[in-house]
Coordinates of C-alpha atoms in Angstrom, one line a residue:
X95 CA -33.0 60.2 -45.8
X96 CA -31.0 58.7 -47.9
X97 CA -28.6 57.1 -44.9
X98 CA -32.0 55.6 -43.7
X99 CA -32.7 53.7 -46.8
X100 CA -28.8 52.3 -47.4
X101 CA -29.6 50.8 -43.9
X102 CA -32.7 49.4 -44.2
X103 CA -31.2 48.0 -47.6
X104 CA -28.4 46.6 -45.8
X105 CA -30.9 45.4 -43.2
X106 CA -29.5 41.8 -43.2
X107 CA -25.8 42.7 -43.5
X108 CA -23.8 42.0 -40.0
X109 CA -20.6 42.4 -42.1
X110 CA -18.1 44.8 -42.9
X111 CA -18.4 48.4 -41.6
X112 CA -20.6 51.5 -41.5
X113 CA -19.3 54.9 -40.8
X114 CA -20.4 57.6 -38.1
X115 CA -22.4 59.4 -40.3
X116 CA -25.1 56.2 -41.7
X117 CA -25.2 55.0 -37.8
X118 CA -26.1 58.5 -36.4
X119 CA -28.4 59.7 -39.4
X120 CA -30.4 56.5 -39.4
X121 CA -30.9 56.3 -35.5
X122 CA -31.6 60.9 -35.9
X123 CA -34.6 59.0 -38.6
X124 CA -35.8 56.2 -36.4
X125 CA -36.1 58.7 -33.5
X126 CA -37.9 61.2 -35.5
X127 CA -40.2 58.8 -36.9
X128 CA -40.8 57.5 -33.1
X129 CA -41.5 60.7 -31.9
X130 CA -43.6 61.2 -35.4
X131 CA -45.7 58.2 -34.2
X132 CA -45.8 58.3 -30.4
X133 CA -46.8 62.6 -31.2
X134 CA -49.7 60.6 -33.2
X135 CA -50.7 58.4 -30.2
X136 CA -50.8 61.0 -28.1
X137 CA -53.1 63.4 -30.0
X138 CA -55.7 60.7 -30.6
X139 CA -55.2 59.6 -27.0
X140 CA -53.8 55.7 -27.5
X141 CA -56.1 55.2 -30.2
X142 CA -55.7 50.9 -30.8
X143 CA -54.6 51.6 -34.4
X144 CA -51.8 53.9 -33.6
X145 CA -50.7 51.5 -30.9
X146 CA -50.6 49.2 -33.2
X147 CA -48.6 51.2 -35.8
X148 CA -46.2 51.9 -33.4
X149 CA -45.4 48.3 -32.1
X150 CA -44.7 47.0 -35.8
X151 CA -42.5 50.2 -36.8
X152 CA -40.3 49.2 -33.8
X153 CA -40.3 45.1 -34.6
X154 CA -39.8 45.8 -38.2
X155 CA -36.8 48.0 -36.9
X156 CA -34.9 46.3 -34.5
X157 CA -33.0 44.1 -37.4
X158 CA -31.8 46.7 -39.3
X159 CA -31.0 48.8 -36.0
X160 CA -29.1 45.8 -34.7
X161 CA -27.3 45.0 -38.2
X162 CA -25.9 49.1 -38.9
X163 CA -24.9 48.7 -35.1
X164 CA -22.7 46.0 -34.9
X165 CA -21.2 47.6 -38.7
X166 CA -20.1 50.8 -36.6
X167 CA -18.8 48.7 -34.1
X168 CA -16.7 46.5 -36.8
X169 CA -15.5 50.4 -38.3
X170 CA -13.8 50.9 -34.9
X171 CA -11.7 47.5 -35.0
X172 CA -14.7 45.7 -32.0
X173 CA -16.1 42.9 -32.3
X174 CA -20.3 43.0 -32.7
X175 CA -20.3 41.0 -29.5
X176 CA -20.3 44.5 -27.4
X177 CA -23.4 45.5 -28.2
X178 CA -24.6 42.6 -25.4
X179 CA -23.5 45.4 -22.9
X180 CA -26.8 47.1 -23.9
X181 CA -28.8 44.7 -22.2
X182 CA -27.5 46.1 -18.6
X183 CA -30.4 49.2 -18.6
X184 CA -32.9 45.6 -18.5
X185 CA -31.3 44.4 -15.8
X186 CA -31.6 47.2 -13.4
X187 CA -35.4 46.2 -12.6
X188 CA -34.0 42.6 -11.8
X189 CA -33.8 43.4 -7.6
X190 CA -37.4 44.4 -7.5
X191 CA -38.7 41.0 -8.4
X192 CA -36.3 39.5 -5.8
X193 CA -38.8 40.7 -2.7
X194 CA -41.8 38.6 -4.3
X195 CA -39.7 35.8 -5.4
X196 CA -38.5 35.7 -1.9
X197 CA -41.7 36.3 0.0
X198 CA -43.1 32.7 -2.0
X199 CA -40.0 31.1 -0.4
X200 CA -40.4 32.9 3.1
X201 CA -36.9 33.9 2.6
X202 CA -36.3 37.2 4.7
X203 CA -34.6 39.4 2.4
X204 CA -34.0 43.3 3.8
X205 CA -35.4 46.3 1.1
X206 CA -31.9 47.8 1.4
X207 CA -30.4 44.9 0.2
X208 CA -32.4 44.8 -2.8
X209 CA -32.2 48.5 -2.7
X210 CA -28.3 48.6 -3.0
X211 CA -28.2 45.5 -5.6
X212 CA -30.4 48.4 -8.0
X213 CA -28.0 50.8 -7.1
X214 CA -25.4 48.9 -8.0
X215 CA -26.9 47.6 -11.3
X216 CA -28.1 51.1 -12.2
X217 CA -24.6 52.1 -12.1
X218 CA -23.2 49.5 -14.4
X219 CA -25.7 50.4 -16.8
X220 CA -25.0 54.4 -17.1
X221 CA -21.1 53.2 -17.4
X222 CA -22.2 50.5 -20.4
X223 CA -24.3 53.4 -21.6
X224 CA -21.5 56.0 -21.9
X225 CA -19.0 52.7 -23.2
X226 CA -21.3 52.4 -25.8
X227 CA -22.0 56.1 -26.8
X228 CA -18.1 56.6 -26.7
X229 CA -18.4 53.6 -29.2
X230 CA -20.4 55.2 -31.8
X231 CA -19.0 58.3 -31.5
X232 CA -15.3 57.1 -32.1
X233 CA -14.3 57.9 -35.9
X234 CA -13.3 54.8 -38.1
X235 CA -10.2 53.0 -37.9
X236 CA -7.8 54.1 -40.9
X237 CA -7.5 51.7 -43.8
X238 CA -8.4 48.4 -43.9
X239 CA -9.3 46.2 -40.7
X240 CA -10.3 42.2 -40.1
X241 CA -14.5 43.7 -41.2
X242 CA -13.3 45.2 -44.2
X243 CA -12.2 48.2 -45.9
X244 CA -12.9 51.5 -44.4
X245 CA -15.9 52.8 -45.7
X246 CA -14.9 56.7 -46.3
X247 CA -12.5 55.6 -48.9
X248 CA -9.1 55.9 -47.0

């Protein structure tokens, strides 16, 4: 628990460099307290309040998720900028708003082409998914990089 609250502490800090074990603690405590909250919603079957609840747990963490994520990607020696791969599962549903978008402008566009282009796009996102996982799984670059100096005391 501890882990959780250095990161929500740090919640505004895009610098320097956070090791394996803060990332992957804090995302094991978001998860759990997700599951925690979405267990919650289910039992009192989508009650407004809980809906609620959960929707402001998730705004109130997306900053300090985004902030201890670029800080493990600055303790492997890459830039922040990668976690913009992420984005790629998003864009998978992007071909099925094609057919309507087409249909307005009576252009005649075949399902299997939009078909293949989600194919396609699905792909590129498991490979940007397992990039990124490989990412945060990498241990820390020894000694001291261009984000700082290595947070396990090397």
């Amino acid at each position: 628990m501890s882990w959780y609250i250095k990161v929500l502490k740090n919640s505004f800090d895009f610098s320097g460099r956070a090791r394996r074990k803060e990332y992957w603690r804090f995302t094991l405590t978001n998860t759990l307290i997700n599951f925690l909250i979405t267990g919650v919603l289910v039992s009192t079957k989508a009650s407004f309040v809980v809906n609620i609840m959960a929707i402001i747990y998730n705004v109130l963490m997306f900053i300090p998720s985004l902030s201890v994520s670029i800080r493990r990607l600055h303790d492997i020696g890459k830039n922040g900028w990668w976690l913009l791969i992420s984005v790629l599962p998003f864009l998978w549903v992007l071909p099925l708003f094609l057919l309507p978008i087409a249909q307005v402008f009576e252009i005649n566009l075949q399902y299997q082409l939009v078909g293949l282009v989600g194919i396609f796009v699905f792909l590129l996102t498991i490979i940007c998914f397992i990039v990124m996982i490989t990412f945060f799984c990498i241990d820390s670059q020894k000694g001291e990089n261009q984000y700082g100096a290595n947070p396990k005391g090397e």
